[in-house]
Amino acid sequence: PHPNVIVKISALPTMSHQGFPFSDLHDSIRRIYDLFGPSRLAWATDYTAIRGRLGESITYAAARDFVDVALPDLPAEDRAQLFDGTIARFLRWPA
């Protein structure tokens, strides 16, 4: 219904009440993925904000890898959309 809307999921770990792999968010991430699909989801680092809220215990890798843990069956082309394609298309970045 809203083709210009994308959902940026990179700050989701700040909503968790658990540490990595933020298991309390896995069902929510799956529902968001199922609703919006990979072409409307984006992971674009919020590492400085995440680190500021979660402290020194969060690494860049953990902030990124929670998606792979939450969506272990994510096809390679969907993963490429989520981590590169969606945000590049939305921001109209050149290839």
PDB file of N, CA and C in Angstrom:
ATOM      1  N   PRO A   1       0.787  -1.207   0.000  1.00  0.00           N
ATOM      2  CA  PRO A   1       0.000   0.000   0.000  1.00  0.00           C
ATOM      3  C   PRO A   1       0.833   1.277   0.000  1.00  0.00           C
ATOM      4  N   HIS A   2       2.045   1.232   0.539  1.00  0.00           N
ATOM      5  CA  HIS A   2       2.917   2.409   0.595  1.00  0.00           C
ATOM      6  C   HIS A   2       4.252   2.046  -0.044  1.00  0.00           C
ATOM      7  N   PRO A   3       4.361   2.112  -1.355  1.00  0.00           N
ATOM      8  CA  PRO A   3       5.558   1.617  -2.041  1.00  0.00           C
ATOM      9  C   PRO A   3       6.834   2.390  -1.736  1.00  0.00           C
ATOM     10  N   ASN A   4       6.723   3.597  -1.227  1.00  0.00           N
ATOM     11  CA  ASN A   4       7.918   4.385  -0.919  1.00  0.00           C
ATOM     12  C   ASN A   4       8.399   4.218   0.522  1.00  0.00           C
ATOM     13  N   VAL A   5       7.770   3.330   1.251  1.00  0.00           N
ATOM     14  CA  VAL A   5       8.141   3.098   2.646  1.00  0.00           C
ATOM     15  C   VAL A   5       9.082   1.904   2.726  1.00  0.00           C
ATOM     16  N   ILE A   6      10.206   2.125   3.415  1.00  0.00           N
ATOM     17  CA  ILE A   6      11.090   1.008   3.734  1.00  0.00           C
ATOM     18  C   ILE A   6      11.241   0.962   5.252  1.00  0.00           C
ATOM     19  N   VAL A   7      11.630  -0.199   5.741  1.00  0.00           N
ATOM     20  CA  VAL A   7      11.817  -0.386   7.178  1.00  0.00           C
ATOM     21  C   VAL A   7      13.290  -0.654   7.418  1.00  0.00           C
ATOM     22  N   LYS A   8      13.915   0.218   8.169  1.00  0.00           N
ATOM     23  CA  LYS A   8      15.332   0.057   8.506  1.00  0.00           C
ATOM     24  C   LYS A   8      15.408  -0.704   9.818  1.00  0.00           C
ATOM     25  N   ILE A   9      16.019  -1.874   9.780  1.00  0.00           N
ATOM     26  CA  ILE A   9      16.007  -2.753  10.948  1.00  0.00           C
ATOM     27  C   ILE A   9      17.316  -2.761  11.729  1.00  0.00           C
ATOM     28  N   SER A  10      18.256  -1.921  11.365  1.00  0.00           N
ATOM     29  CA  SER A  10      19.579  -1.979  11.994  1.00  0.00           C
ATOM     30  C   SER A  10      19.600  -1.550  13.454  1.00  0.00           C
ATOM     31  N   ALA A  11      18.644  -0.772  13.904  1.00  0.00           N
ATOM     32  CA  ALA A  11      18.638  -0.340  15.303  1.00  0.00           C
ATOM     33  C   ALA A  11      17.817  -1.258  16.204  1.00  0.00           C
ATOM     34  N   LEU A  12      17.252  -2.314  15.656  1.00  0.00           N
ATOM     35  CA  LEU A  12      16.420  -3.205  16.460  1.00  0.00           C
ATOM     36  C   LEU A  12      17.100  -3.743  17.715  1.00  0.00           C
ATOM     37  N   PRO A  13      18.386  -4.040  17.710  1.00  0.00           N
ATOM     38  CA  PRO A  13      18.990  -4.553  18.949  1.00  0.00           C
ATOM     39  C   PRO A  13      18.794  -3.642  20.158  1.00  0.00           C
ATOM     40  N   THR A  14      18.603  -2.350  19.949  1.00  0.00           N
ATOM     41  CA  THR A  14      18.398  -1.453  21.088  1.00  0.00           C
ATOM     42  C   THR A  14      17.046  -1.689  21.763  1.00  0.00           C
ATOM     43  N   MET A  15      16.154  -2.418  21.106  1.00  0.00           N
ATOM     44  CA  MET A  15      14.841  -2.732  21.678  1.00  0.00           C
ATOM     45  C   MET A  15      14.860  -4.027  22.484  1.00  0.00           C
ATOM     46  N   SER A  16      15.945  -4.763  22.393  1.00  0.00           N
ATOM     47  CA  SER A  16      16.035  -6.065  23.041  1.00  0.00           C
ATOM     48  C   SER A  16      16.240  -5.940  24.547  1.00  0.00           C
ATOM     49  N   HIS A  17      15.698  -6.917  25.257  1.00  0.00           N
ATOM     50  CA  HIS A  17      15.920  -7.019  26.703  1.00  0.00           C
ATOM     51  C   HIS A  17      16.959  -8.096  26.987  1.00  0.00           C
ATOM     52  N   GLN A  18      17.584  -8.604  25.939  1.00  0.00           N
ATOM     53  CA  GLN A  18      18.592  -9.647  26.054  1.00  0.00           C
ATOM     54  C   GLN A  18      19.836  -9.208  25.293  1.00  0.00           C
ATOM     55  N   GLY A  19      20.928  -9.871  25.534  1.00  0.00           N
ATOM     56  CA  GLY A  19      22.135  -9.619  24.766  1.00  0.00           C
ATOM     57  C   GLY A  19      22.101 -10.373  23.445  1.00  0.00           C
ATOM     58  N   PHE A  20      23.202 -10.262  22.710  1.00  0.00           N
ATOM     59  CA  PHE A  20      23.310 -10.974  21.443  1.00  0.00           C
ATOM     60  C   PHE A  20      23.028 -12.442  21.672  1.00  0.00           C
ATOM     61  N   PRO A  21      22.235 -13.079  20.847  1.00  0.00           N
ATOM     62  CA  PRO A  21      21.709 -12.693  19.538  1.00  0.00           C
ATOM     63  C   PRO A  21      20.327 -12.036  19.564  1.00  0.00           C
ATOM     64  N   PHE A  22      19.963 -11.405  20.677  1.00  0.00           N
ATOM     65  CA  PHE A  22      18.718 -10.651  20.776  1.00  0.00           C
ATOM     66  C   PHE A  22      17.503 -11.525  20.439  1.00  0.00           C
ATOM     67  N   SER A  23      17.470 -12.696  21.047  1.00  0.00           N
ATOM     68  CA  SER A  23      16.453 -13.708  20.743  1.00  0.00           C
ATOM     69  C   SER A  23      15.026 -13.223  20.947  1.00  0.00           C
ATOM     70  N   ASP A  24      14.821 -12.282  21.837  1.00  0.00           N
ATOM     71  CA  ASP A  24      13.466 -11.790  22.073  1.00  0.00           C
ATOM     72  C   ASP A  24      12.923 -10.975  20.891  1.00  0.00           C
ATOM     73  N   LEU A  25      13.771 -10.674  19.914  1.00  0.00           N
ATOM     74  CA  LEU A  25      13.339  -9.929  18.724  1.00  0.00           C
ATOM     75  C   LEU A  25      13.146 -10.810  17.494  1.00  0.00           C
ATOM     76  N   HIS A  26      13.542 -12.060  17.552  1.00  0.00           N
ATOM     77  CA  HIS A  26      13.538 -12.909  16.361  1.00  0.00           C
ATOM     78  C   HIS A  26      12.149 -13.052  15.735  1.00  0.00           C
ATOM     79  N   ASP A  27      11.127 -13.260  16.553  1.00  0.00           N
ATOM     80  CA  ASP A  27       9.772 -13.375  15.995  1.00  0.00           C
ATOM     81  C   ASP A  27       9.338 -12.067  15.326  1.00  0.00           C
ATOM     82  N   SER A  28       9.686 -10.958  15.930  1.00  0.00           N
ATOM     83  CA  SER A  28       9.326  -9.658  15.348  1.00  0.00           C
ATOM     84  C   SER A  28      10.038  -9.436  14.018  1.00  0.00           C
ATOM     85  N   ILE A  29      11.308  -9.788  13.956  1.00  0.00           N
ATOM     86  CA  ILE A  29      12.054  -9.621  12.707  1.00  0.00           C
ATOM     87  C   ILE A  29      11.441 -10.485  11.615  1.00  0.00           C
ATOM     88  N   ARG A  30      11.066 -11.708  11.958  1.00  0.00           N
ATOM     89  CA  ARG A  30      10.436 -12.604  10.982  1.00  0.00           C
ATOM     90  C   ARG A  30       9.119 -12.010  10.491  1.00  0.00           C
ATOM     91  N   ARG A  31       8.312 -11.467  11.385  1.00  0.00           N
ATOM     92  CA  ARG A  31       7.032 -10.874  10.976  1.00  0.00           C
ATOM     93  C   ARG A  31       7.253  -9.663  10.072  1.00  0.00           C
ATOM     94  N   ILE A  32       8.214  -8.834  10.413  1.00  0.00           N
ATOM     95  CA  ILE A  32       8.522  -7.660   9.587  1.00  0.00           C
ATOM     96  C   ILE A  32       8.988  -8.110   8.200  1.00  0.00           C
ATOM     97  N   TYR A  33       9.866  -9.103   8.167  1.00  0.00           N
ATOM     98  CA  TYR A  33      10.355  -9.644   6.890  1.00  0.00           C
ATOM     99  C   TYR A  33       9.189 -10.193   6.062  1.00  0.00           C
ATOM    100  N   ASP A  34       8.316 -10.957   6.699  1.00  0.00           N
ATOM    101  CA  ASP A  34       7.178 -11.542   5.982  1.00  0.00           C
ATOM    102  C   ASP A  34       6.218 -10.474   5.475  1.00  0.00           C
ATOM    103  N   LEU A  35       6.047  -9.395   6.223  1.00  0.00           N
ATOM    104  CA  LEU A  35       5.127  -8.321   5.816  1.00  0.00           C
ATOM    105  C   LEU A  35       5.690  -7.444   4.700  1.00  0.00           C
ATOM    106  N   PHE A  36       6.946  -7.065   4.820  1.00  0.00           N
ATOM    107  CA  PHE A  36       7.515  -6.091   3.894  1.00  0.00           C
ATOM    108  C   PHE A  36       8.355  -6.713   2.787  1.00  0.00           C
ATOM    109  N   GLY A  37       8.940  -7.871   3.029  1.00  0.00           N
ATOM    110  CA  GLY A  37       9.802  -8.498   2.039  1.00  0.00           C
ATOM    111  C   GLY A  37      11.165  -7.837   1.970  1.00  0.00           C
ATOM    112  N   PRO A  38      12.122  -8.509   1.354  1.00  0.00           N
ATOM    113  CA  PRO A  38      13.499  -8.009   1.342  1.00  0.00           C
ATOM    114  C   PRO A  38      13.691  -6.714   0.562  1.00  0.00           C
ATOM    115  N   SER A  39      12.832  -6.438  -0.390  1.00  0.00           N
ATOM    116  CA  SER A  39      13.018  -5.223  -1.187  1.00  0.00           C
ATOM    117  C   SER A  39      12.568  -3.965  -0.450  1.00  0.00           C
ATOM    118  N   ARG A  40      11.952  -4.143   0.737  1.00  0.00           N
ATOM    119  CA  ARG A  40      11.521  -2.986   1.514  1.00  0.00           C
ATOM    120  C   ARG A  40      12.107  -2.989   2.917  1.00  0.00           C
ATOM    121  N   LEU A  41      13.089  -3.875   3.152  1.00  0.00           N
ATOM    122  CA  LEU A  41      13.813  -3.891   4.421  1.00  0.00           C
ATOM    123  C   LEU A  41      15.240  -3.450   4.168  1.00  0.00           C
ATOM    124  N   ALA A  42      15.810  -2.746   5.126  1.00  0.00           N
ATOM    125  CA  ALA A  42      17.185  -2.276   4.973  1.00  0.00           C
ATOM    126  C   ALA A  42      17.935  -2.396   6.283  1.00  0.00           C
ATOM    127  N   TRP A  43      19.145  -2.861   6.188  1.00  0.00           N
ATOM    128  CA  TRP A  43      20.076  -2.794   7.306  1.00  0.00           C
ATOM    129  C   TRP A  43      21.138  -1.797   6.873  1.00  0.00           C
ATOM    130  N   ALA A  44      21.166  -0.676   7.549  1.00  0.00           N
ATOM    131  CA  ALA A  44      22.157   0.358   7.268  1.00  0.00           C
ATOM    132  C   ALA A  44      22.679   0.793   8.620  1.00  0.00           C
ATOM    133  N   THR A  45      23.920   0.574   8.859  1.00  0.00           N
ATOM    134  CA  THR A  45      24.483   0.657  10.204  1.00  0.00           C
ATOM    135  C   THR A  45      24.051   1.866  11.013  1.00  0.00           C
ATOM    136  N   ASP A  46      23.658   1.570  12.221  1.00  0.00           N
ATOM    137  CA  ASP A  46      23.403   2.570  13.255  1.00  0.00           C
ATOM    138  C   ASP A  46      24.374   2.291  14.389  1.00  0.00           C
ATOM    139  N   TYR A  47      25.556   1.836  14.044  1.00  0.00           N
ATOM    140  CA  TYR A  47      26.454   1.311  15.058  1.00  0.00           C
ATOM    141  C   TYR A  47      26.755   2.310  16.167  1.00  0.00           C
ATOM    142  N   THR A  48      26.955   3.560  15.834  1.00  0.00           N
ATOM    143  CA  THR A  48      27.266   4.518  16.902  1.00  0.00           C
ATOM    144  C   THR A  48      26.082   4.685  17.850  1.00  0.00           C
ATOM    145  N   ALA A  49      24.864   4.698  17.324  1.00  0.00           N
ATOM    146  CA  ALA A  49      23.683   4.798  18.177  1.00  0.00           C
ATOM    147  C   ALA A  49      23.491   3.526  18.989  1.00  0.00           C
ATOM    148  N   ILE A  50      23.671   2.378  18.349  1.00  0.00           N
ATOM    149  CA  ILE A  50      23.524   1.100  19.047  1.00  0.00           C
ATOM    150  C   ILE A  50      24.550   0.987  20.156  1.00  0.00           C
ATOM    151  N   ARG A  51      25.775   1.307  19.840  1.00  0.00           N
ATOM    152  CA  ARG A  51      26.845   1.203  20.834  1.00  0.00           C
ATOM    153  C   ARG A  51      26.586   2.154  21.997  1.00  0.00           C
ATOM    154  N   GLY A  52      26.091   3.331  21.678  1.00  0.00           N
ATOM    155  CA  GLY A  52      25.783   4.288  22.733  1.00  0.00           C
ATOM    156  C   GLY A  52      24.695   3.807  23.673  1.00  0.00           C
ATOM    157  N   ARG A  53      23.734   3.061  23.138  1.00  0.00           N
ATOM    158  CA  ARG A  53      22.622   2.573  23.969  1.00  0.00           C
ATOM    159  C   ARG A  53      22.914   1.245  24.623  1.00  0.00           C
ATOM    160  N   LEU A  54      23.721   0.406  23.963  1.00  0.00           N
ATOM    161  CA  LEU A  54      23.988  -0.928  24.499  1.00  0.00           C
ATOM    162  C   LEU A  54      25.354  -1.036  25.152  1.00  0.00           C
ATOM    163  N   GLY A  55      26.161  -0.006  25.026  1.00  0.00           N
ATOM    164  CA  GLY A  55      27.463  -0.005  25.684  1.00  0.00           C
ATOM    165  C   GLY A  55      28.539  -0.724  24.902  1.00  0.00           C
ATOM    166  N   GLU A  56      29.660  -0.862  25.531  1.00  0.00           N
ATOM    167  CA  GLU A  56      30.844  -1.450  24.900  1.00  0.00           C
ATOM    168  C   GLU A  56      30.673  -2.922  24.559  1.00  0.00           C
ATOM    169  N   SER A  57      29.683  -3.580  25.141  1.00  0.00           N
ATOM    170  CA  SER A  57      29.537  -5.019  24.935  1.00  0.00           C
ATOM    171  C   SER A  57      29.073  -5.373  23.520  1.00  0.00           C
ATOM    172  N   ILE A  58      28.500  -4.438  22.802  1.00  0.00           N
ATOM    173  CA  ILE A  58      28.021  -4.718  21.447  1.00  0.00           C
ATOM    174  C   ILE A  58      29.122  -4.435  20.440  1.00  0.00           C
ATOM    175  N   THR A  59      29.340  -5.371  19.554  1.00  0.00           N
ATOM    176  CA  THR A  59      30.320  -5.176  18.491  1.00  0.00           C
ATOM    177  C   THR A  59      29.594  -4.875  17.182  1.00  0.00           C
ATOM    178  N   TYR A  60      30.316  -4.346  16.229  1.00  0.00           N
ATOM    179  CA  TYR A  60      29.736  -4.098  14.914  1.00  0.00           C
ATOM    180  C   TYR A  60      29.227  -5.412  14.323  1.00  0.00           C
ATOM    181  N   ALA A  61      30.017  -6.469  14.457  1.00  0.00           N
ATOM    182  CA  ALA A  61      29.622  -7.777  13.926  1.00  0.00           C
ATOM    183  C   ALA A  61      28.321  -8.260  14.559  1.00  0.00           C
ATOM    184  N   ALA A  62      28.173  -8.105  15.868  1.00  0.00           N
ATOM    185  CA  ALA A  62      26.944  -8.535  16.535  1.00  0.00           C
ATOM    186  C   ALA A  62      25.752  -7.710  16.062  1.00  0.00           C
ATOM    187  N   ALA A  63      25.947  -6.419  15.859  1.00  0.00           N
ATOM    188  CA  ALA A  63      24.880  -5.549  15.380  1.00  0.00           C
ATOM    189  C   ALA A  63      24.418  -5.958  13.985  1.00  0.00           C
ATOM    190  N   ARG A  64      25.326  -6.484  13.189  1.00  0.00           N
ATOM    191  CA  ARG A  64      25.011  -6.946  11.842  1.00  0.00           C
ATOM    192  C   ARG A  64      24.528  -8.389  11.841  1.00  0.00           C
ATOM    193  N   ASP A  65      25.190  -9.238  12.587  1.00  0.00           N
ATOM    194  CA  ASP A  65      24.937 -10.678  12.507  1.00  0.00           C
ATOM    195  C   ASP A  65      23.630 -11.117  13.135  1.00  0.00           C
ATOM    196  N   PHE A  66      23.015 -10.269  13.953  1.00  0.00           N
ATOM    197  CA  PHE A  66      21.756 -10.698  14.559  1.00  0.00           C
ATOM    198  C   PHE A  66      20.708 -10.987  13.493  1.00  0.00           C
ATOM    199  N   VAL A  67      20.780 -10.330  12.348  1.00  0.00           N
ATOM    200  CA  VAL A  67      19.838 -10.581  11.259  1.00  0.00           C
ATOM    201  C   VAL A  67      20.020 -12.007  10.739  1.00  0.00           C
ATOM    202  N   ASP A  68      21.262 -12.423  10.550  1.00  0.00           N
ATOM    203  CA  ASP A  68      21.529 -13.777  10.062  1.00  0.00           C
ATOM    204  C   ASP A  68      21.094 -14.836  11.061  1.00  0.00           C
ATOM    205  N   VAL A  69      21.211 -14.534  12.346  1.00  0.00           N
ATOM    206  CA  VAL A  69      20.780 -15.473  13.382  1.00  0.00           C
ATOM    207  C   VAL A  69      19.250 -15.530  13.431  1.00  0.00           C
ATOM    208  N   ALA A  70      18.605 -14.385  13.324  1.00  0.00           N
ATOM    209  CA  ALA A  70      17.145 -14.321  13.390  1.00  0.00           C
ATOM    210  C   ALA A  70      16.481 -14.886  12.143  1.00  0.00           C
ATOM    211  N   LEU A  71      17.141 -14.748  11.000  1.00  0.00           N
ATOM    212  CA  LEU A  71      16.599 -15.238   9.724  1.00  0.00           C
ATOM    213  C   LEU A  71      17.600 -16.203   9.086  1.00  0.00           C
ATOM    214  N   PRO A  72      17.813 -17.363   9.695  1.00  0.00           N
ATOM    215  CA  PRO A  72      18.861 -18.263   9.221  1.00  0.00           C
ATOM    216  C   PRO A  72      18.613 -18.841   7.830  1.00  0.00           C
ATOM    217  N   ASP A  73      17.370 -18.848   7.387  1.00  0.00           N
ATOM    218  CA  ASP A  73      17.035 -19.411   6.081  1.00  0.00           C
ATOM    219  C   ASP A  73      16.917 -18.335   5.000  1.00  0.00           C
ATOM    220  N   LEU A  74      17.439 -17.165   5.263  1.00  0.00           N
ATOM    221  CA  LEU A  74      17.354 -16.050   4.322  1.00  0.00           C
ATOM    222  C   LEU A  74      18.118 -16.374   3.042  1.00  0.00           C
ATOM    223  N   PRO A  75      17.428 -16.395   1.896  1.00  0.00           N
ATOM    224  CA  PRO A  75      18.125 -16.658   0.633  1.00  0.00           C
ATOM    225  C   PRO A  75      19.182 -15.585   0.350  1.00  0.00           C
ATOM    226  N   ALA A  76      20.224 -15.959  -0.349  1.00  0.00           N
ATOM    227  CA  ALA A  76      21.338 -15.042  -0.627  1.00  0.00           C
ATOM    228  C   ALA A  76      20.869 -13.769  -1.328  1.00  0.00           C
ATOM    229  N   GLU A  77      19.947 -13.884  -2.266  1.00  0.00           N
ATOM    230  CA  GLU A  77      19.487 -12.680  -2.972  1.00  0.00           C
ATOM    231  C   GLU A  77      18.676 -11.764  -2.051  1.00  0.00           C
ATOM    232  N   ASP A  78      17.930 -12.334  -1.107  1.00  0.00           N
ATOM    233  CA  ASP A  78      17.195 -11.512  -0.139  1.00  0.00           C
ATOM    234  C   ASP A  78      18.169 -10.823   0.811  1.00  0.00           C
ATOM    235  N   ARG A  79      19.197 -11.546   1.223  1.00  0.00           N
ATOM    236  CA  ARG A  79      20.217 -10.963   2.100  1.00  0.00           C
ATOM    237  C   ARG A  79      20.910  -9.789   1.400  1.00  0.00           C
ATOM    238  N   ALA A  80      21.220  -9.954   0.118  1.00  0.00           N
ATOM    239  CA  ALA A  80      21.861  -8.877  -0.644  1.00  0.00           C
ATOM    240  C   ALA A  80      20.945  -7.652  -0.713  1.00  0.00           C
ATOM    241  N   GLN A  81      19.651  -7.867  -0.898  1.00  0.00           N
ATOM    242  CA  GLN A  81      18.701  -6.749  -0.898  1.00  0.00           C
ATOM    243  C   GLN A  81      18.709  -6.040   0.447  1.00  0.00           C
ATOM    244  N   LEU A  82      18.597  -6.822   1.514  1.00  0.00           N
ATOM    245  CA  LEU A  82      18.491  -6.271   2.848  1.00  0.00           C
ATOM    246  C   LEU A  82      19.741  -5.490   3.252  1.00  0.00           C
ATOM    247  N   PHE A  83      20.914  -6.015   2.903  1.00  0.00           N
ATOM    248  CA  PHE A  83      22.158  -5.369   3.344  1.00  0.00           C
ATOM    249  C   PHE A  83      22.712  -4.346   2.359  1.00  0.00           C
ATOM    250  N   ASP A  84      22.269  -4.342   1.133  1.00  0.00           N
ATOM    251  CA  ASP A  84      22.813  -3.397   0.145  1.00  0.00           C
ATOM    252  C   ASP A  84      21.751  -2.791  -0.759  1.00  0.00           C
ATOM    253  N   GLY A  85      20.978  -3.641  -1.395  1.00  0.00           N
ATOM    254  CA  GLY A  85      20.108  -3.210  -2.476  1.00  0.00           C
ATOM    255  C   GLY A  85      19.022  -2.229  -2.092  1.00  0.00           C
ATOM    256  N   THR A  86      18.313  -2.508  -1.012  1.00  0.00           N
ATOM    257  CA  THR A  86      17.183  -1.655  -0.637  1.00  0.00           C
ATOM    258  C   THR A  86      17.635  -0.238  -0.331  1.00  0.00           C
ATOM    259  N   ILE A  87      18.628  -0.098   0.510  1.00  0.00           N
ATOM    260  CA  ILE A  87      19.057   1.249   0.904  1.00  0.00           C
ATOM    261  C   ILE A  87      19.689   1.991  -0.275  1.00  0.00           C
ATOM    262  N   ALA A  88      20.442   1.283  -1.111  1.00  0.00           N
ATOM    263  CA  ALA A  88      21.039   1.921  -2.290  1.00  0.00           C
ATOM    264  C   ALA A  88      19.957   2.408  -3.246  1.00  0.00           C
ATOM    265  N   ARG A  89      18.937   1.588  -3.446  1.00  0.00           N
ATOM    266  CA  ARG A  89      17.834   1.987  -4.324  1.00  0.00           C
ATOM    267  C   ARG A  89      17.059   3.158  -3.722  1.00  0.00           C
ATOM    268  N   PHE A  90      16.766   3.082  -2.436  1.00  0.00           N
ATOM    269  CA  PHE A  90      15.994   4.120  -1.772  1.00  0.00           C
ATOM    270  C   PHE A  90      16.721   5.461  -1.784  1.00  0.00           C
ATOM    271  N   LEU A  91      18.033   5.439  -1.571  1.00  0.00           N
ATOM    272  CA  LEU A  91      18.825   6.673  -1.556  1.00  0.00           C
ATOM    273  C   LEU A  91      19.316   7.085  -2.936  1.00  0.00           C
ATOM    274  N   ARG A  92      18.967   6.254  -3.932  1.00  0.00           N
ATOM    275  CA  ARG A  92      19.343   6.499  -5.335  1.00  0.00           C
ATOM    276  C   ARG A  92      20.861   6.598  -5.504  1.00  0.00           C
ATOM    277  N   TRP A  93      21.563   5.708  -4.794  1.00  0.00           N
ATOM    278  CA  TRP A  93      23.012   5.642  -4.940  1.00  0.00           C
ATOM    279  C   TRP A  93      23.355   4.965  -6.251  1.00  0.00           C
ATOM    280  N   PRO A  94      24.394   5.434  -6.922  1.00  0.00           N
ATOM    281  CA  PRO A  94      24.789   4.775  -8.188  1.00  0.00           C
ATOM    282  C   PRO A  94      25.325   3.372  -7.896  1.00  0.00           C
ATOM    283  N   ALA A  95      25.188   2.521  -8.893  1.00  0.00           N
ATOM    284  CA  ALA A  95      25.666   1.127  -8.750  1.00  0.00           C
ATOM    285  C   ALA A  95      27.154   1.082  -8.575  1.00  0.00           C
TER     286      ALA A  95
END
